CSV table of C-alpha atoms and ligand atoms in Angstrom, one decimal:
chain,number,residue,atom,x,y,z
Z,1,UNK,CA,-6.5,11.5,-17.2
Z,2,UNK,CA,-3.6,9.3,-16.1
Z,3,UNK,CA,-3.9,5.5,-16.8
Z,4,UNK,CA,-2.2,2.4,-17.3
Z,5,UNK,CA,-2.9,1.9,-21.4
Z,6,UNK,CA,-4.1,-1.8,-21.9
Z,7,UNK,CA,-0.9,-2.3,-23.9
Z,8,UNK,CA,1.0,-2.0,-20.5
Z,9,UNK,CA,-1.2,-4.6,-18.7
Z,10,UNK,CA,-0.6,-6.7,-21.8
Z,11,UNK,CA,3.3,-6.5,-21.6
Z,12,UNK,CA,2.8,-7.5,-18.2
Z,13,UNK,CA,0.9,-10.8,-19.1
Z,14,UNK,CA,3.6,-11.3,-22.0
Z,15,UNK,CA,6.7,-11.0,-18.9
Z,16,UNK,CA,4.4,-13.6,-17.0
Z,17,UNK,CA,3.7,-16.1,-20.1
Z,18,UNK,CA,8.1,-16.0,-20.5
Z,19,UNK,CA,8.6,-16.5,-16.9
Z,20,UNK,CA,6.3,-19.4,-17.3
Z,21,UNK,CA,7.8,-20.5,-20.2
Z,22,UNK,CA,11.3,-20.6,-18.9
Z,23,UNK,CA,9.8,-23.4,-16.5
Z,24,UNK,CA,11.9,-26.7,-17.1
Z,25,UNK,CA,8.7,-28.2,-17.2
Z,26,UNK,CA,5.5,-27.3,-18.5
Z,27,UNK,CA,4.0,-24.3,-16.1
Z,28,UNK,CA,0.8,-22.4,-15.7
Z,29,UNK,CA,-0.5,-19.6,-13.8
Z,30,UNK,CA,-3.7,-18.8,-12.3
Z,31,UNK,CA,-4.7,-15.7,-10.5
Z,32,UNK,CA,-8.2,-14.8,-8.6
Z,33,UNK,CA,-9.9,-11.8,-8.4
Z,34,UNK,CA,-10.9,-10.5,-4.4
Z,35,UNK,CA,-13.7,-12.2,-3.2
Z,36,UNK,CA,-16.5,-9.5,-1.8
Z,37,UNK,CA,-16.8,-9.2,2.1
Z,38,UNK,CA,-19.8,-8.7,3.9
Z,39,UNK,CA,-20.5,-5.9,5.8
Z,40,UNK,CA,-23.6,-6.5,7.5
Z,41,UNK,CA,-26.6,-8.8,6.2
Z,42,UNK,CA,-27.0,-7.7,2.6
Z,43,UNK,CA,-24.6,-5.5,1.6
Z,44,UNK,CA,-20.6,-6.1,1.2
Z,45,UNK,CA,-17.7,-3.7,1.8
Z,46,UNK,CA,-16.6,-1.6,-1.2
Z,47,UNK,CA,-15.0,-3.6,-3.6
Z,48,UNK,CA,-11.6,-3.6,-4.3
Z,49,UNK,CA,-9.7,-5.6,-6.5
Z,50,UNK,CA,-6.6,-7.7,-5.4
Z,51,UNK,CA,-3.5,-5.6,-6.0
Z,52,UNK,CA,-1.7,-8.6,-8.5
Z,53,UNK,CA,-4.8,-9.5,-10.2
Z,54,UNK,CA,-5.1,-5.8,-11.1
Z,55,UNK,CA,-1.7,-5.4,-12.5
Z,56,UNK,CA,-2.3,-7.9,-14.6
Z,57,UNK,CA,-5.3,-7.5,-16.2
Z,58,UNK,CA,-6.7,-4.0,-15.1
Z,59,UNK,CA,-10.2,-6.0,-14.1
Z,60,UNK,CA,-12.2,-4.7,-11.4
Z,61,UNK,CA,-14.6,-6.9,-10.7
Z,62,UNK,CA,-15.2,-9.8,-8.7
Z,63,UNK,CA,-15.6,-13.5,-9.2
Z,64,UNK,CA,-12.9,-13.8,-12.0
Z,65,UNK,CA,-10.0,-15.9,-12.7
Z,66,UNK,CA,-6.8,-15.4,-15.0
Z,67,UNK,CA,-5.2,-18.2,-16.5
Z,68,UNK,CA,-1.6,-18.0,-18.7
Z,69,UNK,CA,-0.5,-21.0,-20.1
Z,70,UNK,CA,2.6,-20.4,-22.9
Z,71,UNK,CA,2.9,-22.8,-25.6
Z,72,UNK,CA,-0.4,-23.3,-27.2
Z,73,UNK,CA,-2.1,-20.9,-29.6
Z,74,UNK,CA,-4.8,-19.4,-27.0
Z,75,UNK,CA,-2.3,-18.3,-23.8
Z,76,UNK,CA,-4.6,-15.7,-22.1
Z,77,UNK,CA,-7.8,-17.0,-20.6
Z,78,UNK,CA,-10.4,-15.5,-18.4
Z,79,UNK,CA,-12.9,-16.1,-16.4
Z,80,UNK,CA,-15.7,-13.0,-15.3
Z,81,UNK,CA,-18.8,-12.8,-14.7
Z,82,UNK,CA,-22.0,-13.7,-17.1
Z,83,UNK,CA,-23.8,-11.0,-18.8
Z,84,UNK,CA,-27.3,-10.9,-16.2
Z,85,UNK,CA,-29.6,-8.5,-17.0
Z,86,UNK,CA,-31.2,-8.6,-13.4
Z,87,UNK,CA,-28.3,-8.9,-11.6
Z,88,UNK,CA,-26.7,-5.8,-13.6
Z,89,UNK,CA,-30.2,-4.2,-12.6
Z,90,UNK,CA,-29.3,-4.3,-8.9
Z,91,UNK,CA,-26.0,-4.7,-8.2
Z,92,UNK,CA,-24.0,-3.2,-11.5
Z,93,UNK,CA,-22.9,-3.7,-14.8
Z,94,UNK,CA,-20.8,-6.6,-15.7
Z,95,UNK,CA,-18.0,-6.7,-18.7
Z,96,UNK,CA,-19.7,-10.1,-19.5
Z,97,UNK,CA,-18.0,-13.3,-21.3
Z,98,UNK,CA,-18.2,-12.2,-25.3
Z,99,UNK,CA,-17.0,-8.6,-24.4
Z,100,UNK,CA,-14.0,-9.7,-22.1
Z,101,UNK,CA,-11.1,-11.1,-25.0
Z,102,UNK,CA,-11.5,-7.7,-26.5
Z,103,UNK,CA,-11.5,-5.2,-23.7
Z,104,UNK,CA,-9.0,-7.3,-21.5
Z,105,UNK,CA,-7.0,-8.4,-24.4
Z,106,UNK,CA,-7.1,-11.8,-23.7
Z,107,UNK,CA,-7.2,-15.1,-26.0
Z,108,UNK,CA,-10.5,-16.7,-24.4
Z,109,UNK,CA,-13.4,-16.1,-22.1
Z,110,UNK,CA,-15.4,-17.9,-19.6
Z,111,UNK,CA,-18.2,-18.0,-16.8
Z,112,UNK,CA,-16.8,-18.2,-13.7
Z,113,UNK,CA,-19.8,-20.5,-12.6
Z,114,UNK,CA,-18.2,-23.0,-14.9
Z,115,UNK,CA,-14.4,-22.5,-13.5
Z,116,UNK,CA,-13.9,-26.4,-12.5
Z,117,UNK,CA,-14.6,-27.9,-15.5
Z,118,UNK,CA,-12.9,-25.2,-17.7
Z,119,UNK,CA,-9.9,-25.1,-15.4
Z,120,UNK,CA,-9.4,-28.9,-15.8
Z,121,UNK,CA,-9.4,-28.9,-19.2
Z,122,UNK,CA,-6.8,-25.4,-19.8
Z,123,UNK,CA,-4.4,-27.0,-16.4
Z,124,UNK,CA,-4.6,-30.5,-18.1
Z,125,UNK,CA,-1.0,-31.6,-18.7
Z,126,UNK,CA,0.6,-28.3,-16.4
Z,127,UNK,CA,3.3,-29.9,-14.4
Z,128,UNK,CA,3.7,-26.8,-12.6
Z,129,UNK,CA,1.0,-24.7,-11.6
Z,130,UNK,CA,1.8,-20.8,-10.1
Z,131,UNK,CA,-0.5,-19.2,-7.7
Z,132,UNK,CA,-0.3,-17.0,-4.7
Z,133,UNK,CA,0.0,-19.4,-1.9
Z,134,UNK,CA,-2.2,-16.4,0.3
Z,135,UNK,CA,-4.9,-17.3,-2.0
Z,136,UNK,CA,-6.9,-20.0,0.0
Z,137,UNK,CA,-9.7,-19.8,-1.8
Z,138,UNK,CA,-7.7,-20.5,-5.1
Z,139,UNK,CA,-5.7,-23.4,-3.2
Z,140,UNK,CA,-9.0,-25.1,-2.4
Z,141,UNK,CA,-10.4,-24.3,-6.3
Z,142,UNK,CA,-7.2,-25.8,-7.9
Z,143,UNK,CA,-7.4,-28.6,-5.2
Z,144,UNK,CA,-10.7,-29.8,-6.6
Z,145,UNK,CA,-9.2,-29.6,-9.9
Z,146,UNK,CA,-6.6,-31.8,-9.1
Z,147,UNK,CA,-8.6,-34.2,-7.4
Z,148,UNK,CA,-11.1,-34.6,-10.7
Z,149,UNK,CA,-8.0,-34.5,-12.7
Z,150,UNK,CA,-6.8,-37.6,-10.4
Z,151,UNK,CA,-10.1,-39.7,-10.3
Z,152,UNK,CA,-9.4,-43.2,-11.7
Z,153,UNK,CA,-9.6,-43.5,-15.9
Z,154,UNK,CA,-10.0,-39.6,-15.8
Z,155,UNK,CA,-7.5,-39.3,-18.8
Z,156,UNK,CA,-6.1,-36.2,-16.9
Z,157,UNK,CA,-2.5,-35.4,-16.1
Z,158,UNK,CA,-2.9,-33.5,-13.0
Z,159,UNK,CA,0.1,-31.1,-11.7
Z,160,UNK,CA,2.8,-32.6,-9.8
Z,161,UNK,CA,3.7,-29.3,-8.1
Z,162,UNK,CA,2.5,-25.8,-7.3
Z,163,UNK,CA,4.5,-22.8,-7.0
Z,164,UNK,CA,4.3,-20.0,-5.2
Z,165,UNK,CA,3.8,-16.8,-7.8
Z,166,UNK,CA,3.9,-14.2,-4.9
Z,167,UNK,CA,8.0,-13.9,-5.5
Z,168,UNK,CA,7.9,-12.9,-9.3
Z,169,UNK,CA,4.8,-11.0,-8.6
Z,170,UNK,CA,6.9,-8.8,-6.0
Z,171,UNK,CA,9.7,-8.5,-8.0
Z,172,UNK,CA,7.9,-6.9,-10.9
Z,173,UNK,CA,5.9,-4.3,-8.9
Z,174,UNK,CA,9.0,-3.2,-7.2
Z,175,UNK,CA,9.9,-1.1,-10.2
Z,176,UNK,CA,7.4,1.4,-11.6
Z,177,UNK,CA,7.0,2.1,-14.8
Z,178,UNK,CA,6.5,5.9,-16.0
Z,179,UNK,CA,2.5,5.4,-16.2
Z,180,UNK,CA,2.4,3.7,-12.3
Z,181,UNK,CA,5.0,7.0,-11.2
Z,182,UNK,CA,2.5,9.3,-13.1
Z,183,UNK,CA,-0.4,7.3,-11.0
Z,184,UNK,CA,1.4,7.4,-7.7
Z,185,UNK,CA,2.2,11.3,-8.1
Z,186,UNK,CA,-1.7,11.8,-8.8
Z,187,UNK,CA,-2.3,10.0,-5.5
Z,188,UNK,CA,0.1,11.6,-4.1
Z,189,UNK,CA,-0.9,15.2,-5.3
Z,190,UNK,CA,-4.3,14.6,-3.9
Z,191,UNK,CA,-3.4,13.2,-0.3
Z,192,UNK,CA,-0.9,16.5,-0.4
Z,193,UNK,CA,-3.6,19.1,-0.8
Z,194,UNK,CA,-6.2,17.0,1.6
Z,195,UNK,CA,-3.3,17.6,4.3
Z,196,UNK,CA,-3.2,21.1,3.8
Z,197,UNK,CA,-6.7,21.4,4.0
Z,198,UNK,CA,-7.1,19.6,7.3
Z,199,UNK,CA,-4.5,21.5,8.5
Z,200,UNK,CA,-6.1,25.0,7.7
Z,201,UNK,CA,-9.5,23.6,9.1
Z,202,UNK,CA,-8.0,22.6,12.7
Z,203,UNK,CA,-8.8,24.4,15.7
Z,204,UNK,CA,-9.3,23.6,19.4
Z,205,UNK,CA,-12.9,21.8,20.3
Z,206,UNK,CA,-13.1,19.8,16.3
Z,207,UNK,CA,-13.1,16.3,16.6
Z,208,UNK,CA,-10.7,13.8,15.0
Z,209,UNK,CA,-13.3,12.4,13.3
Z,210,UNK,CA,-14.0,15.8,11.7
Z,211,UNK,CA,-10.2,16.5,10.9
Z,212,UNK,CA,-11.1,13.1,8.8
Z,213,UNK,CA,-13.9,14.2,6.9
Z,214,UNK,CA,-11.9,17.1,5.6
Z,215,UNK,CA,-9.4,14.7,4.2
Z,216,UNK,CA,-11.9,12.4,2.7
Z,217,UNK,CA,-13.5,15.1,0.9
Z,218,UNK,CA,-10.5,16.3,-0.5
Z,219,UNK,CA,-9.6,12.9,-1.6
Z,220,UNK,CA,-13.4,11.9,-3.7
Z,221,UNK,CA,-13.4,15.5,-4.7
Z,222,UNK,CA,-10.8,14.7,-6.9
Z,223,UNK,CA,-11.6,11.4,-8.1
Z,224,UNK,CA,-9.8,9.1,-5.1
Z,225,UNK,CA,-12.9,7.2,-4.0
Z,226,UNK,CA,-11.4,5.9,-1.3
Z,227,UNK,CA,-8.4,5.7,1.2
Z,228,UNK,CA,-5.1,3.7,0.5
Z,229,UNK,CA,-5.6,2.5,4.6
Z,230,UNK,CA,-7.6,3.2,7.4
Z,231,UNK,CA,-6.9,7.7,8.3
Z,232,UNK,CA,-5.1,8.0,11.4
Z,233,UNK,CA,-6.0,11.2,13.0
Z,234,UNK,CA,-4.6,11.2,16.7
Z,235,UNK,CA,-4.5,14.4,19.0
Z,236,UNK,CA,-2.6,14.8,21.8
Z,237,UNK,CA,-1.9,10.6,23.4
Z,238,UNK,CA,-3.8,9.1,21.1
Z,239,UNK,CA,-0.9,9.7,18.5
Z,240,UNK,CA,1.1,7.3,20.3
Z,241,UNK,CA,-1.5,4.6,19.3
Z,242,UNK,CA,0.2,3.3,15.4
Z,243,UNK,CA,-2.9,2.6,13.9
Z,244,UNK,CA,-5.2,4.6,15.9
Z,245,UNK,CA,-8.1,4.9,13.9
Z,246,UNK,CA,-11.1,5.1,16.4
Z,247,UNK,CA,-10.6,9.3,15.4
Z,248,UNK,CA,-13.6,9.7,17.7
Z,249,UNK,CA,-12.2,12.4,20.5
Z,250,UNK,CA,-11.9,16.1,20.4
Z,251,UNK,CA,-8.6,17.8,19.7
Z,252,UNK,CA,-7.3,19.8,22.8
Z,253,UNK,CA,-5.7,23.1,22.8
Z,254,UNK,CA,-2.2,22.9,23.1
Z,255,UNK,CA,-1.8,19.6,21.7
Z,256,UNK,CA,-0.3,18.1,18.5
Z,257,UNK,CA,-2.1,16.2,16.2
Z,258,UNK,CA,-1.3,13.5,14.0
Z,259,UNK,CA,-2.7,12.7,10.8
Z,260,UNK,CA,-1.2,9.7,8.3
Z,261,UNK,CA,-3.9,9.6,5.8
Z,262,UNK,CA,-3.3,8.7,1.9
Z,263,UNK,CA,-5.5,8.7,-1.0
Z,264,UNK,CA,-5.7,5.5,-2.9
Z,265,UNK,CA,-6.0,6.6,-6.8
Z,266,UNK,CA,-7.0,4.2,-9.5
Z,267,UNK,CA,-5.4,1.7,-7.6
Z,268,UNK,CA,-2.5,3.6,-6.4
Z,269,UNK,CA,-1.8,5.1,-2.7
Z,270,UNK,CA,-0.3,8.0,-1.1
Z,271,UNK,CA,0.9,7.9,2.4
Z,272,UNK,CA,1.2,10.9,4.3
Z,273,UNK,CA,2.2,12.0,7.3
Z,274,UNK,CA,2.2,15.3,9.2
Z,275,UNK,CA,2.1,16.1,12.6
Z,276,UNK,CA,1.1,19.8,13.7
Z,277,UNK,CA,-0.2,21.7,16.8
Z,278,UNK,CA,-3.8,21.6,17.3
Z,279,UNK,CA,-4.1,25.4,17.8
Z,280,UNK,CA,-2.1,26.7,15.2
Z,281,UNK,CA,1.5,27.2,17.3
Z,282,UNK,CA,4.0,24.9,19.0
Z,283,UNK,CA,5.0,25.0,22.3
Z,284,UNK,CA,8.4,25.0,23.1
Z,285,UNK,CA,8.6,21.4,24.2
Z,286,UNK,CA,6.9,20.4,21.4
Z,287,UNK,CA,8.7,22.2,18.7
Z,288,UNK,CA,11.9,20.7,19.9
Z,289,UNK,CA,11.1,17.2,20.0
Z,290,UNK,CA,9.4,18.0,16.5
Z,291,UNK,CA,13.2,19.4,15.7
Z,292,UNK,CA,14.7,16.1,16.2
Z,293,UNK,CA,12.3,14.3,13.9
Z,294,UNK,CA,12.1,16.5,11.5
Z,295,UNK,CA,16.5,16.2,11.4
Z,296,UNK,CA,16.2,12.3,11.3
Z,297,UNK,CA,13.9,12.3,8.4
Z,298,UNK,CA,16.5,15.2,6.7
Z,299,UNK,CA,19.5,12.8,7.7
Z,300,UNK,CA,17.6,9.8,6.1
Z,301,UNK,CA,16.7,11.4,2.9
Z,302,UNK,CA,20.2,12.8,2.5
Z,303,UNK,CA,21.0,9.3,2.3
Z,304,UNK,CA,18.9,8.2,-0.4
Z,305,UNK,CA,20.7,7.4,-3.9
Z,306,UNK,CA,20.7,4.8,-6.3
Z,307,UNK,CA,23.2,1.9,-5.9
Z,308,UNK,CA,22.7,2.7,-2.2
Z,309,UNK,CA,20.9,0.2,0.1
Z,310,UNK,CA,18.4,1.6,2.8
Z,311,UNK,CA,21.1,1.1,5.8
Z,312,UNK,CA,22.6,4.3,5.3
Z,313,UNK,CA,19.6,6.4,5.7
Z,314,UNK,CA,18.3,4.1,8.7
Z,315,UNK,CA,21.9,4.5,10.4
Z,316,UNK,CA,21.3,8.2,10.2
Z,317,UNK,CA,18.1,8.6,11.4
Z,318,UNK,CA,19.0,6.3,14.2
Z,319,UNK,CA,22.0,8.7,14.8
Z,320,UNK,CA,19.5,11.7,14.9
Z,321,UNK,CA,17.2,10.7,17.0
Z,322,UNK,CA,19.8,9.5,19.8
Z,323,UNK,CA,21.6,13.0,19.3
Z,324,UNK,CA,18.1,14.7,19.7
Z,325,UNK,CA,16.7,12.4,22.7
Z,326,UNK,CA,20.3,13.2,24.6
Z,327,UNK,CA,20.2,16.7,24.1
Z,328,UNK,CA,16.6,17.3,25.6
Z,329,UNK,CA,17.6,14.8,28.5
Z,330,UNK,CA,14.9,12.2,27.4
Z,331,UNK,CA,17.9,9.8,26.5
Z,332,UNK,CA,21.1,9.5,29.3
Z,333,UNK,CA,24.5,8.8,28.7
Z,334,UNK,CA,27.1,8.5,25.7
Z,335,UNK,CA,26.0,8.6,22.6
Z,336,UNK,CA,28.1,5.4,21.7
Z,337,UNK,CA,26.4,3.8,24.3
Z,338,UNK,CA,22.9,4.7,23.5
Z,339,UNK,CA,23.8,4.0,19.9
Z,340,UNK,CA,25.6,0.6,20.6
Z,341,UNK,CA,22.0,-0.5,22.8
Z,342,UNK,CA,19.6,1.2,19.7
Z,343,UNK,CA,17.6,2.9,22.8
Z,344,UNK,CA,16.2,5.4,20.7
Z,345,UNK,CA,14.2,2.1,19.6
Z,346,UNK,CA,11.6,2.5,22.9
Z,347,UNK,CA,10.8,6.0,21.1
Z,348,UNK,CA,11.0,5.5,17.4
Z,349,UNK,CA,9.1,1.9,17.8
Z,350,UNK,CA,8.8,1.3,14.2
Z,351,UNK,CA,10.4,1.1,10.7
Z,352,UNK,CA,12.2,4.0,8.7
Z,353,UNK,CA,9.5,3.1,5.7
Z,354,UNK,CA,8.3,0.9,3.3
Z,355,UNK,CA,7.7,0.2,-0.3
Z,356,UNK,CA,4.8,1.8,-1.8
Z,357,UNK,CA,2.6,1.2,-5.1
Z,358,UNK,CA,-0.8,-0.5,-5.4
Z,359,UNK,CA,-0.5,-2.0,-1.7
Z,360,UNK,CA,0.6,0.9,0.9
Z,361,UNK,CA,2.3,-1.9,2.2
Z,362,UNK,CA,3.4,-2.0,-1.1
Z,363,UNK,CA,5.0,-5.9,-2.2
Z,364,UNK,CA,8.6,-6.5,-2.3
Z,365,UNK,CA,11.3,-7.8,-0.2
Z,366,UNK,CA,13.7,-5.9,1.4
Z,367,UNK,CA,16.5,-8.0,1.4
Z,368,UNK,CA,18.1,-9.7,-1.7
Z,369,UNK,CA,20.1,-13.2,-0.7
Z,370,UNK,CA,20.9,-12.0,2.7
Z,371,UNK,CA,21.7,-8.3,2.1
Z,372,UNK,CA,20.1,-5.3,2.3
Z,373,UNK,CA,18.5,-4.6,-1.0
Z,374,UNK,CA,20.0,-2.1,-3.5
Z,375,UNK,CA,18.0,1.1,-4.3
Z,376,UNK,CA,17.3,1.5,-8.0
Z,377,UNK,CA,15.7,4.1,-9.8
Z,378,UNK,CA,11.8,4.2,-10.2
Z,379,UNK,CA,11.5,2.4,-6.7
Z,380,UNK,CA,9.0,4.3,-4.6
Z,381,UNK,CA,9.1,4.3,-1.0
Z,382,UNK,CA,8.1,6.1,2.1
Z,383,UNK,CA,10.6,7.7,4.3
Z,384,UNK,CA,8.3,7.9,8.1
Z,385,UNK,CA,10.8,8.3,11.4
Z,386,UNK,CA,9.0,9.1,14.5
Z,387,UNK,CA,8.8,9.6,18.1
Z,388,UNK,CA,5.8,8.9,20.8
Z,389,UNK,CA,5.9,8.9,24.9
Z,390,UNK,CA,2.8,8.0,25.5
Z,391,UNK,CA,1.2,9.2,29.0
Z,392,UNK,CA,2.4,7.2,32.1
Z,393,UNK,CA,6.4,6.5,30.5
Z,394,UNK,CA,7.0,6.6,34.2
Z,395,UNK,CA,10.7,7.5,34.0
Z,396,UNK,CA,10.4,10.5,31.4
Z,397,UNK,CA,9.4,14.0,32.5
Z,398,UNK,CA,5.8,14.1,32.1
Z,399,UNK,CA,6.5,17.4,30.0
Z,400,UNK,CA,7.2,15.5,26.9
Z,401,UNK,CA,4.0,13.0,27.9
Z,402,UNK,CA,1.5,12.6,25.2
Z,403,UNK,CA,3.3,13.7,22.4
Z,404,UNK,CA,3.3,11.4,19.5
Z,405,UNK,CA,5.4,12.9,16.2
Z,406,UNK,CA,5.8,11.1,12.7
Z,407,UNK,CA,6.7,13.1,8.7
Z,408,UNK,CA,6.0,11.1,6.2
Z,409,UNK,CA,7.0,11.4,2.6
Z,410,UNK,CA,6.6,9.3,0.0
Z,411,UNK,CA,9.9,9.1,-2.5
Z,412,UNK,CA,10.9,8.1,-6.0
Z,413,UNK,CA,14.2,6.5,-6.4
Z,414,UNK,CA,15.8,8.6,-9.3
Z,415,UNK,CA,18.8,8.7,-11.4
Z,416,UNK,CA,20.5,11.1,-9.5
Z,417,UNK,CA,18.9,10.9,-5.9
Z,418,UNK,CA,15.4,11.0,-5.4
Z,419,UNK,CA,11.8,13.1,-6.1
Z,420,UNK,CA,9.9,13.6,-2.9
Z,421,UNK,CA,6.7,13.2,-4.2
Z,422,UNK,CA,5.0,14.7,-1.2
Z,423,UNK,CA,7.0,17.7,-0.5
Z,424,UNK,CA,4.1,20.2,-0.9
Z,425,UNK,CA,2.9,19.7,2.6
Z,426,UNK,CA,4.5,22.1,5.0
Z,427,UNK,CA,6.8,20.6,7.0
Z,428,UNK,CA,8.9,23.0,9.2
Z,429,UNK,CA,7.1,24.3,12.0
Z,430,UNK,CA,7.7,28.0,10.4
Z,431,UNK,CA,5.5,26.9,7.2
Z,432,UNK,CA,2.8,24.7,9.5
Z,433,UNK,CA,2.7,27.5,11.3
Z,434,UNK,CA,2.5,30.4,8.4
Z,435,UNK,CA,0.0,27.9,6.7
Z,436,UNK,CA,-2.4,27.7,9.2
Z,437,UNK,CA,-2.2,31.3,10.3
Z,438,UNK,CA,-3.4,32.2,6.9
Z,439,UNK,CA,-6.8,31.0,7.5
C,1,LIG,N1,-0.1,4.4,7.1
C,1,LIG,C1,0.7,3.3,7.4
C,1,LIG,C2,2.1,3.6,7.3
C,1,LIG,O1,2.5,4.7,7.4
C,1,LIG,O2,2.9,2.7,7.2
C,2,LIG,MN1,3.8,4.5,5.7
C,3,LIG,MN1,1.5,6.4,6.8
């Protein structure tokens, strides 16, 4: 089974403690585990880990803290959870404190319950201490710190500055190393075949809802326990919604259907999206506008190389769509003009993609120093144009109303080009088409 090996999280600790200790001044880190979120009286959302405290340590449960502080003999600290029997009883087994330094490779262990104390004494004499400036919870933990490090006589030397870790934390999950890409293809594998199988199981009269269910079986079936996001299955107008995820109304014959559903594995998301006709066969207005998006996400992946940034590919599936929206009469005018103006932008209302990794919203910016960012190898990102007219775009024929279209892949930057790591969903409406005739 794929996994990150605990040598690999270790490395990753190691990179941390030298960024730390390339500080001018003495520097620290800490990093907090999720807290757990209610969901109604006595019981709490599924838990999942916070994306940065998990590549650094692999952990996955709650109420922990890491703390990295180069220079002394014991660098690696943790805090978890106490061994309680009764607790363990109802709510789970725990790692515990005297089993952590081992499995987490780590120099020393600790309750959580006793974090302030403990923190004081590991932060004493940090000038600089790094957390993620998201983290309230930590900024109100280290703020009590520092104020019992500042009390009168305390013999403390309490930081003079934080610094915000989010930046480093980014830059290092921007490139994936051979274990993450074996990770992300897994997730990837498994979102795949879920899209093929709600595919083959849509017909007229099924709900979105039940679309859904045959996605998130597929997914736990094979080991993804839960979704990388929220499934979006929209027939007919309700694809126009973004993030329509109500999936509560039944598919009509002779509409499309979108689905953008991923699989979240060991930490890792797909993010998938294909858009098909609810019975089985495209009308003709529908297969054309599908035509156009289908050529802008062609035109954008054609682009896609190393030592290129994203521009290119977002230039040409601007190009593609314009060309497409003129041709069926949805767009007027020159194409210079309608190029110049970016008026495809009322129909393609969002991004060309995003990073992707253990956020689907995966971290990383996506400019460096004021310029578009340069692709590299082992980036991963997803490559989504669309096009929606909702019902009631007053001044477009209400033939094209109610069609929302997005393709979705998810891509690894490679040497030579790029891996689409999502290619075996069908994608031209002859293989939607042959795959769900073949029921
Ligand atoms: N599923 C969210 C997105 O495609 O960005
Ligand atoms: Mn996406
Ligand atoms: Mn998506």
């Amino acid at each position: 089974m794929e996994s990150i090996s605990p040598a690999e999280f270790a490395a990753r600790r190691a990179q941390l403690l030298a960024f730390l200790a390339s500080q001018e001044r003495p520097a620290a880190a800490v990093l907090s585990a999720h807290p757990e979120r209610q969901r109604s009286r006595d019981t709490d959302y599924p838990y999942r880990q916070h994306s940065d405290f998990y590549y650094l340590t692999g952990f996955t449960e709650p109420n922990a803290l890491l703390v990295l502080r180069p220079g002394s003999a014991a660098q690696q600290h943790i805090f978890v959870q106490p061994s309680d029997p009764h607790a363990e009883v109802w709510h789970g087994r725990r790692l515990g404190v005297d089993a952590a330094p081992a499995r987490l490779g780590v120099d020393q262990a600790y309750s959580y319950e006793h974090d302030i104390e403990q923190l004081t004494e590991l932060l004493d004499g940090v000038e600089t201490v790094f957390y993620l400036f998201d983290d309230t919870n930590l900024a109100d933990l280290l703020q009590q710190v520092g104020a019992t490090m500042r009390r009168p006589k305390s013999g403390y030397q309490a930081a003079a500055q934080y610094g915000d870790l989010s930046t480093y934390m980014a830059q290092q999950r921007l490139y994936k190393s051979a274990a993450e890409i074996a990770l992300l293809r897994k997730a990837c594998s498994i979102s795949a075949e879920a899209h093929k199988r709600a595919m083959k199981a849509c017909k007229p009269g099924l709900y979105e809802y039940q679309l859904a269910a045959e996605l998130h079986y597929q997914f736990a079936y094979h080991g993804a326990l839960s979704p990388a996001y929220g499934s979006i299955v929209g027939g007919g107008d309700n694809a126009c919604i973004l993030h329509y995820t109500e999936n509560s109304s039944a598919l009509a014959d002779g509409d499309l259907v979108l689905i953008d559903a991923g699989a979240e594995y060991q930490g890792y998301a797909g993010d998938i999206t294909r858009t098909f006709p609810v019975n089985g066969r495209f009308s003709a207005d529908q297969a054309a506008l599908y035509e156009v998006v289908l050529a802008a996400q062609a035109a954008a992946l054609a682009e896609l190389r190393p030592d290129s940034t994203l521009e290119p590919a977002q230039l040409a599936a601007a190009r593609a769509i314009t060309e497409g929206l003129l041709a069926l009469g949805i767009l007027t005018g020159s194409l210079a003009d309608n190029l110049e103006q970016a008026s495809y932008k009322r129909f393609f209302i969002h991004g060309l993609g995003h990073w992707l990794g253990l956020d689907v919203h995966d971290v990383g910016t996506y400019e460096v120093n004021g310029s578009k960012r340069v692709l590299e190898p082992n980036m991963v990102l997803t490559i989504e144009p669309g096009i929606y007219i909702p019902r009631g775009l007053g001044d477009v024929d209400a033939r094209w109303h109610g069609i929302g279209i997005r393709i979705e892949d998810d891509i690894l930057i490679t040497a030579d080009g790029y891996d689409n790591l999502t290619a075996a969903v069908p994608k031209t409406i002859a293989e939607i088409e042959q795959w769900m005739r073949n029921q």
